[in-house]
């Protein structure tokens, strides 16, 4: 095969698939997409309700693990990241959430000119089709990713949304419209009962100008006099006539930059790597949405969707999905969410997911069904995600071995304000459940437990159960020219290196109010325009 292409994209995930598809709309271009995982897809990934079977599996998940976290009593956090064409869109929760318009206005106000919400909205509309949404200012029906509303929400989720409407939270009709505050039903990257991952959505047919290599690890970026000229991979060297784009994700992109001599000079020297460009921000500024669960039992356990975990019912749901693409197997296990704003309804502090079942780390005891290392029991659960944490972590190198996993330190709760914000969320939800609507079904609080009332005890409970919200970002971030920790300019170009860009969640300048997949695809759509201009 040829070893020379116009563009070379490292990483076949959400951003990489978008870039490959858009660049190949020009029939004169030759593009190489390099993916370390496999071809993706498969029944388990396509079936929405099978999401619990994906994380932790060698086929679909890179199975990253954090450093022990002092803020979590020494626990390590499992970080599922998608493995194969489609990247983490193969295994994510299928939730389509753009964030608040104010997030992007903040990016522009902080020096990223051209990144206001009005600037990025056309790219959101280009990326996703929402035929069920009539407001054409915010939505289109022509996007590559087909969206659908929550399908046949369970009675408990309907009750949760009613409770939001009746409370100070309020009702949100469209979380991807003018503002996300309130409670309501989400949109999903599901169409005709099937997960719409980035590869299936953007590359259902391979363009003539696109070459895809799967099972191929990138070892380093090839550089000549501070210009990217290609990639060294496990299948040899490949050369780019125009540009190289890294779309390896928030963990692997900074790792690849550093292996290539681009990053903090002191750290690179310590690993025996020649410094090509000293960029102290590479691998820094890691942000994630910390998540803490809150669980209640039910007065009537039969209301819980945990009943579908019983083997005979799970087999029935799976068979029905195989034959018709309908039924419980065609939907995500969740449908409703609350954005709780304590100070500013344009920038809610908490995103609270509602599940009509309770999930806990499996102990192997009892009759609960084990799913992805968790027991599923009758009850309901809030997953409280902090939207704009103040604790910043890092990604660094173990060594100069490209096969060694990166050192991931999210530094959860290194800023105590983050834990305090989650405590406020727990107290608010206790009051929310005690109000008339939810108290008709709610039994006793199971976690943290109604007897846990002091700030110190609540803080300790959070440390024992908090985990990732699965949204790592900002480790090679864009920033204004005067920002010393910015790695990229507003066009995704690596500072001081020609013909090299980063397009994935690591490029986000800071954290947004919501799930990040939609923003990553928007960014890739915008980057494709920048590359073609």
Short mmCIF file of C-alpha atoms in Angstrom, two decimals, residues 53-501:
data_model
loop_
_atom_site.label_atom_id
_atom_site.label_comp_id
_atom_site.label_asym_id
_atom_site.label_seq_id
_atom_site.Cartn_x
_atom_site.Cartn_y
_atom_site.Cartn_z
CA UNK A 53 -21.86 -5.37 28.82
CA UNK A 54 -19.34 -3.10 27.08
CA UNK A 55 -17.08 -1.40 29.66
CA UNK A 56 -14.48 -3.76 31.06
CA UNK A 57 -14.37 -5.96 27.95
CA UNK A 58 -11.12 -6.27 25.99
CA UNK A 59 -12.90 -5.89 22.66
CA UNK A 60 -14.54 -2.55 23.41
CA UNK A 61 -12.62 -0.93 26.27
CA UNK A 62 -9.01 0.19 26.78
CA UNK A 63 -9.60 -0.24 30.53
CA UNK A 64 -7.60 2.70 31.84
CA UNK A 65 -7.00 3.00 35.55
CA UNK A 66 -6.24 6.15 37.53
CA UNK A 67 -3.55 6.67 40.10
CA UNK A 68 -4.70 6.08 43.70
CA UNK A 69 -6.69 9.14 44.70
CA UNK A 70 -6.07 10.73 48.10
CA UNK A 71 -9.42 12.50 47.73
CA UNK A 72 -11.14 9.12 47.34
CA UNK A 73 -9.45 7.44 50.30
CA UNK A 74 -6.78 5.92 48.08
CA UNK A 75 -9.15 4.31 45.60
CA UNK A 76 -8.28 3.96 41.91
CA UNK A 77 -10.86 4.89 39.29
CA UNK A 78 -11.67 2.74 36.28
CA UNK A 79 -11.83 4.82 33.11
CA UNK A 80 -13.64 2.98 30.29
CA UNK A 81 -12.57 4.40 26.92
CA UNK A 82 -13.86 3.05 23.62
CA UNK A 83 -11.65 0.69 21.62
CA UNK A 84 -12.29 0.40 17.90
CA UNK A 85 -13.72 2.49 15.08
CA UNK A 86 -16.19 4.85 16.70
CA UNK A 87 -14.07 5.26 19.84
CA UNK A 88 -15.97 6.02 23.01
CA UNK A 89 -19.18 6.53 21.03
CA UNK A 90 -19.17 2.71 20.90
CA UNK A 91 -19.64 2.41 24.65
CA UNK A 92 -20.96 5.74 25.94
CA UNK A 93 -24.40 6.36 27.44
CA UNK A 94 -25.76 7.55 24.05
CA UNK A 95 -26.85 10.82 25.68
CA UNK A 96 -26.83 13.80 23.32
CA UNK A 97 -26.16 16.92 25.33
CA UNK A 98 -24.50 20.06 23.95
CA UNK A 99 -23.94 22.03 27.14
CA UNK A 100 -25.10 25.53 27.89
CA UNK A 101 -24.82 28.30 25.28
CA UNK A 102 -23.03 30.26 28.00
CA UNK A 103 -20.21 27.69 27.98
CA UNK A 104 -19.20 28.64 24.46
CA UNK A 105 -19.73 32.35 25.01
CA UNK A 106 -17.28 31.96 27.91
CA UNK A 107 -14.74 30.36 25.55
CA UNK A 108 -14.98 33.40 23.29
CA UNK A 109 -14.81 35.84 26.19
CA UNK A 110 -11.62 34.14 27.38
CA UNK A 111 -9.84 34.83 24.11
CA UNK A 112 -10.98 32.08 21.72
CA UNK A 113 -12.44 34.40 19.12
CA UNK A 114 -15.01 32.79 16.88
CA UNK A 115 -16.08 30.22 19.49
CA UNK A 116 -19.25 31.87 20.82
CA UNK A 117 -22.46 29.86 20.84
CA UNK A 118 -23.68 31.61 17.72
CA UNK A 119 -20.42 30.58 16.04
CA UNK A 120 -20.63 26.90 16.99
CA UNK A 121 -24.40 26.36 16.63
CA UNK A 122 -24.21 25.72 12.84
CA UNK A 123 -21.74 22.90 13.50
CA UNK A 124 -23.96 21.32 16.13
CA UNK A 125 -26.81 21.45 13.61
CA UNK A 126 -24.60 19.94 10.90
CA UNK A 127 -23.48 17.06 13.11
CA UNK A 128 -26.82 15.75 14.38
CA UNK A 129 -30.30 15.33 12.96
CA UNK A 130 -33.22 15.72 15.36
CA UNK A 131 -36.36 15.26 13.23
CA UNK A 132 -38.48 15.17 16.40
CA UNK A 133 -37.40 18.73 17.27
CA UNK A 134 -39.33 21.47 15.47
CA UNK A 135 -37.24 24.48 16.53
CA UNK A 136 -35.05 24.93 13.48
CA UNK A 137 -32.95 27.60 15.14
CA UNK A 138 -31.29 24.91 17.26
CA UNK A 139 -31.84 21.74 15.26
CA UNK A 140 -31.82 20.28 11.78
CA UNK A 141 -32.97 17.04 10.23
CA UNK A 142 -29.93 16.61 7.97
CA UNK A 143 -27.10 15.79 10.39
CA UNK A 144 -25.01 12.65 10.14
CA UNK A 145 -25.89 11.38 13.64
CA UNK A 146 -29.55 10.49 13.91
CA UNK A 147 -31.15 11.38 17.24
CA UNK A 148 -34.34 10.23 18.89
CA UNK A 149 -36.20 11.12 22.08
CA UNK A 150 -36.39 8.78 25.05
CA UNK A 151 -38.53 5.82 24.03
CA UNK A 152 -41.39 4.74 26.32
CA UNK A 153 -39.94 6.05 29.59
CA UNK A 154 -40.68 3.87 32.58
CA UNK A 155 -43.27 5.05 35.14
CA UNK A 156 -40.65 6.06 37.70
CA UNK A 157 -38.83 8.28 35.22
CA UNK A 158 -42.12 9.92 34.28
CA UNK A 159 -42.80 10.53 37.96
CA UNK A 160 -39.33 12.07 38.35
CA UNK A 161 -40.00 14.52 35.52
CA UNK A 162 -43.40 15.37 37.01
CA UNK A 163 -41.66 16.04 40.32
CA UNK A 164 -39.22 18.40 38.61
CA UNK A 165 -42.10 20.25 36.97
CA UNK A 166 -43.87 20.63 40.31
CA UNK A 167 -40.77 21.84 42.16
CA UNK A 168 -38.36 24.73 41.93
CA UNK A 169 -36.32 22.73 39.40
CA UNK A 170 -38.87 23.29 36.64
CA UNK A 171 -39.42 21.46 33.37
CA UNK A 172 -36.97 21.41 30.46
CA UNK A 173 -38.48 20.57 27.08
CA UNK A 174 -35.20 20.65 25.14
CA UNK A 175 -31.82 20.45 26.85
CA UNK A 176 -30.14 21.45 23.58
CA UNK A 177 -32.03 24.68 23.16
CA UNK A 178 -31.70 28.09 24.78
CA UNK A 179 -30.80 26.83 28.28
CA UNK A 180 -30.43 23.41 29.92
CA UNK A 181 -31.86 24.14 33.39
CA UNK A 182 -34.75 21.99 34.61
CA UNK A 183 -35.76 18.35 34.53
CA UNK A 184 -36.97 16.34 31.57
CA UNK A 185 -36.31 13.61 29.06
CA UNK A 186 -33.09 13.47 27.09
CA UNK A 187 -32.27 12.97 23.42
CA UNK A 188 -30.17 9.98 22.44
CA UNK A 189 -27.82 8.91 19.66
CA UNK A 190 -30.23 6.09 18.86
CA UNK A 191 -32.18 5.62 15.66
CA UNK A 192 -34.54 2.77 14.79
CA UNK A 193 -33.57 1.06 18.02
CA UNK A 194 -29.84 1.06 17.18
CA UNK A 195 -26.88 2.96 18.65
CA UNK A 196 -25.58 5.65 16.32
CA UNK A 197 -21.84 5.61 16.98
CA UNK A 198 -19.59 8.00 15.07
CA UNK A 199 -18.25 5.40 12.64
CA UNK A 200 -21.69 4.04 11.72
CA UNK A 201 -23.05 7.57 11.37
CA UNK A 202 -20.27 9.23 9.39
CA UNK A 203 -18.70 6.34 7.50
CA UNK A 204 -21.47 3.88 6.63
CA UNK A 205 -19.72 3.54 3.27
CA UNK A 206 -15.99 4.01 2.97
CA UNK A 207 -15.10 6.91 0.64
CA UNK A 208 -12.79 6.11 -2.24
CA UNK A 209 -10.10 8.42 -0.90
CA UNK A 210 -10.02 6.91 2.60
CA UNK A 211 -7.65 4.21 3.83
CA UNK A 212 -8.33 2.76 7.28
CA UNK A 213 -5.82 0.76 9.30
CA UNK A 214 -7.21 -0.98 12.39
CA UNK A 215 -5.16 -2.82 14.97
CA UNK A 216 -2.38 -0.30 14.37
CA UNK A 217 -0.71 1.58 17.21
CA UNK A 218 0.78 5.01 16.69
CA UNK A 219 4.29 5.20 18.16
CA UNK A 220 5.14 8.85 17.56
CA UNK A 221 4.61 11.86 15.34
CA UNK A 222 7.35 12.25 12.75
CA UNK A 223 8.83 15.74 12.85
CA UNK A 224 11.31 17.61 10.69
CA UNK A 225 12.42 21.04 11.91
CA UNK A 226 9.24 21.51 13.95
CA UNK A 227 6.97 20.39 11.15
CA UNK A 228 4.84 17.25 11.38
CA UNK A 229 5.51 15.03 8.38
CA UNK A 230 3.72 11.82 9.33
CA UNK A 231 3.32 9.05 11.86
CA UNK A 232 5.46 6.13 12.92
CA UNK A 233 3.18 3.14 13.59
CA UNK A 234 3.43 -0.56 14.27
CA UNK A 235 2.95 -1.00 10.51
CA UNK A 236 5.74 1.37 9.61
CA UNK A 237 6.00 5.04 8.73
CA UNK A 238 3.35 7.01 6.87
CA UNK A 239 3.86 10.49 5.49
CA UNK A 240 1.45 13.43 5.21
CA UNK A 241 1.71 15.88 2.35
CA UNK A 242 -0.49 18.39 4.18
CA UNK A 243 -1.17 17.77 7.88
CA UNK A 244 -1.26 15.28 10.73
CA UNK A 245 -4.24 15.31 13.13
CA UNK A 246 -4.21 13.67 16.57
CA UNK A 247 -7.65 12.47 17.66
CA UNK A 248 -6.61 9.91 20.26
CA UNK A 249 -8.64 11.28 23.17
CA UNK A 250 -7.95 13.04 26.45
CA UNK A 251 -5.49 10.38 27.65
CA UNK A 252 -3.65 9.21 24.55
CA UNK A 253 -3.32 12.52 22.70
CA UNK A 254 -1.16 14.20 25.38
CA UNK A 255 0.78 10.96 25.72
CA UNK A 256 1.50 10.95 21.98
CA UNK A 257 2.53 14.59 21.98
CA UNK A 258 4.98 13.95 24.80
CA UNK A 259 6.40 10.79 23.18
CA UNK A 260 7.04 12.96 20.13
CA UNK A 261 8.99 15.55 22.12
CA UNK A 262 6.17 18.07 22.56
CA UNK A 263 5.31 18.88 26.16
CA UNK A 264 6.76 19.95 29.52
CA UNK A 265 10.54 19.98 29.06
CA UNK A 266 11.36 18.82 32.58
CA UNK A 267 9.07 15.80 32.32
CA UNK A 268 10.31 14.86 28.86
CA UNK A 269 13.95 15.09 29.94
CA UNK A 270 13.20 12.82 32.89
CA UNK A 271 11.86 10.20 30.46
CA UNK A 272 14.87 10.46 28.16
CA UNK A 273 12.88 12.14 25.37
CA UNK A 274 14.46 14.86 23.28
CA UNK A 275 12.51 18.10 23.63
CA UNK A 276 11.31 19.43 20.29
CA UNK A 277 8.89 22.00 21.69
CA UNK A 278 8.52 22.92 25.34
CA UNK A 279 4.76 23.21 25.92
CA UNK A 280 4.09 23.04 29.67
CA UNK A 281 0.33 22.65 29.20
CA UNK A 282 0.50 19.23 27.52
CA UNK A 283 -1.11 16.71 29.87
CA UNK A 284 -2.15 19.36 32.36
CA UNK A 285 -5.61 20.79 33.11
CA UNK A 286 -7.34 17.38 33.10
CA UNK A 287 -10.99 17.94 33.96
CA UNK A 288 -13.80 15.46 34.44
CA UNK A 289 -17.27 15.52 35.92
CA UNK A 290 -17.00 13.77 39.30
CA UNK A 291 -20.07 11.66 39.95
CA UNK A 292 -21.55 10.55 43.25
CA UNK A 293 -24.58 8.22 43.47
CA UNK A 294 -27.53 8.69 45.78
CA UNK A 295 -29.89 5.74 46.21
CA UNK A 296 -33.38 5.09 47.59
CA UNK A 297 -35.45 1.99 48.03
CA UNK A 298 -39.03 1.80 46.75
CA UNK A 299 -42.28 1.23 48.54
CA UNK A 300 -43.17 -1.00 45.57
CA UNK A 301 -40.01 -2.73 44.26
CA UNK A 302 -41.88 -3.82 41.14
CA UNK A 303 -41.70 -0.25 39.83
CA UNK A 304 -37.95 -0.63 39.32
CA UNK A 305 -36.43 -1.57 35.96
CA UNK A 306 -34.14 -3.95 37.86
CA UNK A 307 -36.69 -6.60 36.89
CA UNK A 308 -35.19 -6.66 33.40
CA UNK A 309 -31.94 -7.94 34.87
CA UNK A 310 -33.54 -11.33 35.53
CA UNK A 311 -32.06 -13.77 33.03
CA UNK A 312 -35.30 -14.87 31.36
CA UNK A 313 -36.51 -11.27 30.94
CA UNK A 314 -33.13 -10.10 29.67
CA UNK A 315 -33.14 -12.92 27.09
CA UNK A 316 -36.67 -12.00 26.01
CA UNK A 317 -35.72 -8.33 25.62
CA UNK A 318 -32.63 -9.28 23.61
CA UNK A 319 -34.55 -11.59 21.30
CA UNK A 320 -37.25 -9.00 20.70
CA UNK A 321 -34.58 -6.44 19.82
CA UNK A 322 -32.88 -8.84 17.40
CA UNK A 323 -36.17 -9.50 15.60
CA UNK A 324 -37.81 -6.08 15.67
CA UNK A 325 -35.32 -3.46 17.00
CA UNK A 326 -38.02 -2.61 19.54
CA UNK A 327 -38.80 -3.16 23.20
CA UNK A 328 -36.59 -2.62 26.26
CA UNK A 329 -33.47 -3.56 24.31
CA UNK A 330 -33.94 -0.61 21.94
CA UNK A 331 -33.58 2.04 24.65
CA UNK A 332 -30.88 3.22 26.99
CA UNK A 333 -31.35 2.15 30.63
CA UNK A 334 -32.04 5.80 31.55
CA UNK A 335 -34.20 8.50 30.03
CA UNK A 336 -34.44 11.49 32.39
CA UNK A 337 -32.11 14.08 33.86
CA UNK A 338 -32.20 17.22 35.98
CA UNK A 339 -29.94 20.24 35.59
CA UNK A 340 -30.01 21.89 38.99
CA UNK A 341 -29.05 25.54 39.14
CA UNK A 342 -28.36 27.03 42.55
CA UNK A 343 -27.12 30.42 41.35
CA UNK A 344 -27.55 30.83 37.59
CA UNK A 345 -30.10 28.98 35.47
CA UNK A 346 -27.94 29.57 32.41
CA UNK A 347 -25.08 27.65 34.05
CA UNK A 348 -26.46 24.88 36.28
CA UNK A 349 -23.92 23.50 38.72
CA UNK A 350 -25.19 19.92 38.78
CA UNK A 351 -26.38 17.40 36.21
CA UNK A 352 -28.40 14.72 38.00
CA UNK A 353 -29.22 11.56 36.07
CA UNK A 354 -32.19 9.49 37.20
CA UNK A 355 -32.24 5.69 37.03
CA UNK A 356 -35.19 3.51 37.94
CA UNK A 357 -32.80 1.00 39.55
CA UNK A 358 -29.96 1.16 42.05
CA UNK A 359 -26.39 0.22 41.13
CA UNK A 360 -23.67 -0.67 43.61
CA UNK A 361 -20.22 -2.29 43.43
CA UNK A 362 -20.82 -6.04 43.32
CA UNK A 363 -19.91 -8.11 46.36
CA UNK A 364 -20.84 -11.48 44.91
CA UNK A 365 -23.47 -11.97 47.61
CA UNK A 366 -27.22 -12.20 47.31
CA UNK A 367 -29.43 -12.66 44.27
CA UNK A 368 -28.62 -9.45 42.39
CA UNK A 369 -27.71 -9.67 38.73
CA UNK A 370 -24.10 -8.66 38.11
CA UNK A 371 -23.58 -6.19 35.28
CA UNK A 372 -20.14 -4.75 34.54
CA UNK A 373 -18.98 -5.31 38.09
CA UNK A 374 -22.14 -3.80 39.63
CA UNK A 375 -25.17 -5.27 41.31
CA UNK A 376 -28.55 -4.00 40.13
CA UNK A 377 -31.27 -3.89 42.76
CA UNK A 378 -34.83 -2.53 42.99
CA UNK A 379 -34.90 1.13 43.89
CA UNK A 380 -33.97 4.36 42.17
CA UNK A 381 -30.74 6.29 41.89
CA UNK A 382 -29.55 9.84 41.31
CA UNK A 383 -26.11 10.22 39.76
CA UNK A 384 -24.96 13.70 40.75
CA UNK A 385 -22.37 15.13 38.36
CA UNK A 386 -20.51 18.35 39.18
CA UNK A 387 -20.40 20.42 36.00
CA UNK A 388 -17.48 22.78 36.53
CA UNK A 389 -15.07 21.21 39.01
CA UNK A 390 -12.21 23.26 40.38
CA UNK A 391 -9.92 20.25 40.83
CA UNK A 392 -7.53 19.92 37.90
CA UNK A 393 -5.66 16.69 37.24
CA UNK A 394 -2.97 15.57 34.83
CA UNK A 395 -1.85 12.96 32.32
CA UNK A 396 1.84 12.09 32.19
CA UNK A 397 4.21 9.39 30.93
CA UNK A 398 5.25 6.27 32.78
CA UNK A 399 8.27 5.99 30.51
CA UNK A 400 9.25 6.51 26.89
CA UNK A 401 7.65 3.16 26.01
CA UNK A 402 4.73 3.92 23.64
CA UNK A 403 2.94 0.75 24.77
CA UNK A 404 2.89 1.77 28.43
CA UNK A 405 -0.45 3.27 29.50
CA UNK A 406 -0.41 6.92 30.54
CA UNK A 407 -0.32 7.97 34.18
CA UNK A 408 -3.78 9.40 34.88
CA UNK A 409 -4.31 11.53 37.97
CA UNK A 410 -7.72 13.28 38.00
CA UNK A 411 -6.90 14.77 41.45
CA UNK A 412 -10.50 14.40 42.57
CA UNK A 413 -11.45 16.78 45.41
CA UNK A 414 -8.00 18.34 45.59
CA UNK A 415 -10.11 21.48 45.77
CA UNK A 416 -12.51 21.00 48.68
CA UNK A 417 -15.12 23.23 47.05
CA UNK A 418 -15.96 20.33 44.70
CA UNK A 419 -16.92 18.02 47.53
CA UNK A 420 -18.89 20.78 49.21
CA UNK A 421 -20.86 21.39 45.99
CA UNK A 422 -21.83 17.71 45.90
CA UNK A 423 -22.88 17.85 49.55
CA UNK A 424 -25.20 20.71 48.63
CA UNK A 425 -26.59 18.52 45.84
CA UNK A 426 -27.28 15.67 48.25
CA UNK A 427 -29.10 17.98 50.66
CA UNK A 428 -31.17 19.43 47.82
CA UNK A 429 -32.17 15.97 46.55
CA UNK A 430 -33.23 14.88 50.01
CA UNK A 431 -35.67 17.75 50.03
CA UNK A 432 -36.73 16.99 46.46
CA UNK A 433 -37.59 13.38 47.36
CA UNK A 434 -39.45 14.52 50.47
CA UNK A 435 -41.78 16.67 48.38
CA UNK A 436 -45.23 15.37 47.56
CA UNK A 437 -44.57 13.78 44.15
CA UNK A 438 -41.55 11.59 44.89
CA UNK A 439 -42.50 10.66 48.44
CA UNK A 440 -45.45 8.65 47.09
CA UNK A 441 -43.00 5.98 45.86
CA UNK A 442 -39.75 6.52 47.77
CA UNK A 443 -38.65 4.22 50.54
CA UNK A 444 -35.69 4.85 52.86
CA UNK A 445 -32.51 6.45 51.59
CA UNK A 446 -29.95 3.67 51.06
CA UNK A 447 -26.90 5.78 50.24
CA UNK A 448 -25.50 7.85 51.81
CA UNK A 449 -28.30 7.05 54.29
CA UNK A 450 -30.62 9.43 56.10
CA UNK A 451 -28.55 9.11 59.27
CA UNK A 452 -25.55 10.69 57.51
CA UNK A 453 -26.21 14.37 58.15
CA UNK A 454 -23.06 16.30 59.08
CA UNK A 455 -20.83 17.82 56.43
CA UNK A 456 -17.88 15.75 57.61
CA UNK A 457 -19.84 12.47 57.40
CA UNK A 458 -21.29 13.35 54.01
CA UNK A 459 -17.82 14.26 52.76
CA UNK A 460 -16.54 10.87 53.87
CA UNK A 461 -19.46 9.08 52.20
CA UNK A 462 -18.73 10.88 48.93
CA UNK A 463 -15.07 9.87 49.10
CA UNK A 464 -16.07 6.21 49.41
CA UNK A 465 -18.32 6.10 46.34
CA UNK A 466 -17.52 9.00 43.98
CA UNK A 467 -16.31 8.01 40.55
CA UNK A 468 -15.88 9.39 37.04
CA UNK A 469 -18.68 10.94 35.04
CA UNK A 470 -16.84 9.57 31.97
CA UNK A 471 -16.03 12.98 30.51
CA UNK A 472 -12.23 13.46 30.66
CA UNK A 473 -11.12 16.53 28.70
CA UNK A 474 -8.85 19.58 28.39
CA UNK A 475 -5.42 17.86 28.48
CA UNK A 476 -4.12 19.62 25.33
CA UNK A 477 -6.43 22.55 25.40
CA UNK A 478 -7.06 25.48 23.09
CA UNK A 479 -6.43 28.93 24.49
CA UNK A 480 -5.74 32.57 23.82
CA UNK A 481 -2.26 33.57 22.59
CA UNK A 482 -1.36 34.99 26.01
CA UNK A 483 -2.38 31.81 27.89
CA UNK A 484 0.91 30.09 28.87
CA UNK A 485 -0.77 26.70 29.47
CA UNK A 486 -2.66 26.55 26.17
CA UNK A 487 -1.36 23.89 23.78
CA UNK A 488 -3.45 24.82 20.74
CA UNK A 489 -4.73 27.95 19.07
CA UNK A 490 -8.39 28.41 18.16
CA UNK A 491 -7.89 26.45 14.93
CA UNK A 492 -6.61 23.35 16.76
CA UNK A 493 -3.00 23.97 15.68
CA UNK A 494 -0.24 22.88 18.06
CA UNK A 495 1.73 25.93 19.12
CA UNK A 496 5.15 26.12 17.52
CA UNK A 497 4.67 23.01 15.35
CA UNK A 498 3.60 23.30 11.74
CA UNK A 499 1.11 20.91 10.10
CA UNK A 500 0.00 19.31 13.40
CA UNK A 501 -3.45 19.67 14.95
#
